[in-house]
Amino acid sequence: MLDARLVLQSPASWRLFENYIFSTSRMMSTQAADRNGFITTLLPAAKRDEMTMHAILALSGAQLNYQNEAAVEIQQSAARHYRLTLRGLRDAVGNVSACTTGAEWLRLSLVLTVLCLIEVLSGQPDGSIFLHLRALRHFVLKIPPPTSSAQGDLQSQSQRIFVLEAYAYYIIASNIVPYGLMSERYVPYDSFMTDLGYIKEAESSGTFFCCGYSLFELIAPTASLAAQIVEHQEQNSDHLKTKVLAGYSCLVDRVLLAQYPFGGHVDAVNNTAQRRAGELYRTALLIWLKIAIWELHPEGESLLAQTQEHVDLSLGLLESVLVSSYGTIALWALVVIGSCLTRQADIDRLRKILSRATKWRLTVVQTVLRLLDSLHADSKGEIAGPRGLMRVMQDQGINLCMA
């Protein structure tokens, strides 16, 4: 058992600890405290394990730093905890013999999950998040399933669900361009992420997929279809055209048929915000699908007109979602929608919406805005979409995870 006082020696460390409990944990999840994995799962683990404690203090510091609200001593303390987390992780991984138990793989997975969160908050465009995700995948695949309902196993199961849900969320939300066409973003899409039922059935789930599993499950297939459309346009294959049109129809039907609460738990406290967040994701999926297919579809011009209607709806939804706790999961939808804007009035409206959402004034959001500015300048009023976004990201060496 860790004596937390050994890690929380300085006033700055205590400040980071308090900020984690009262601010970071609440910002990172939409859930009430009794369902928020950052409180119910990660915090107890940190109180028992020094490396995990260093990790959550570094995460707290990252939130403050990337909101530009950290004093110098807080920045220095957060940097120290981050270095100690990396050192502990390197030492643990280097000692292969110590990594033979499922409990140890789970512990390392939990720490690496937090490091991924820090990378997401940083908004660094160098793609280092994907190095962490590939390493996390290696650990995740070694985590054994729970074997009993003993208290220790319940704690392990809660940690396992937290890690699996976080990992699946990162991988799914990284799909902002046609799948597999940017090799530096590539992480294998394992079968356990195609159906998130094993997560949503767990009592401790919902920290990340809080507005609907059934919609998140459709993001990767949409990105894959977009890649197939690019392949068809390069090969001009009639067989592939038939295949992608059928795939498009199937995905649109699934998006439209999804019903609240979209396979998740009903948020009795923030019911309206949860519904709107789900509708935001539904609308973003429809926008991507129609923008990707319109040149091949026999009713392409009609699809373009529908897309503008979806954009009008989505900006209103985005404005509503960003003033709620569900703003924490809005970035993927924001990027997809933002990449499809053509009217200057819509672009200006998006900027105005974000300028009002002071809670989400993070480095990663500012990086996304600069990326979208470059995209809009490059596309000169033409519809770019995620495919155009990919081109700009490649040209500028920008590689973000929009989680």
XYZ file of N, CA and C in Angstrom, residues 55 110-120 129 132:
42
model
N 1.510 9.583 -12.259
C 0.838 9.763 -13.551
C -0.361 10.702 -13.431
N -2.698 0.853 -17.138
C -3.372 1.987 -16.511
C -2.492 3.238 -16.589
N -1.211 3.064 -16.293
C -0.285 4.203 -16.339
C -0.138 4.722 -17.766
N 0.003 3.814 -18.714
C 0.166 4.230 -20.107
C -1.105 4.895 -20.639
N -2.252 4.470 -20.144
C -3.511 5.129 -20.507
C -3.488 6.595 -20.089
N -2.990 6.860 -18.900
C -2.898 8.245 -18.428
C -1.912 9.038 -19.281
N -0.796 8.417 -19.658
C 0.167 9.104 -20.527
C -0.463 9.470 -21.870
N -1.317 8.592 -22.383
C -2.033 8.904 -23.629
C -2.914 10.134 -23.445
N -3.582 10.214 -22.299
C -4.429 11.376 -22.014
C -3.612 12.658 -21.974
N -2.429 12.579 -21.384
C -1.555 13.755 -21.329
C -1.176 14.194 -22.735
N -0.864 13.234 -23.599
C -0.525 13.561 -24.989
C -1.704 14.214 -25.704
N -2.909 13.702 -25.450
C -4.096 14.287 -26.080
C -4.263 15.740 -25.643
N 1.327 10.558 -29.669
C 0.221 9.807 -29.087
C 0.117 8.423 -29.706
N 2.438 5.905 -28.143
C 1.878 5.439 -26.873
C 0.750 4.433 -27.115
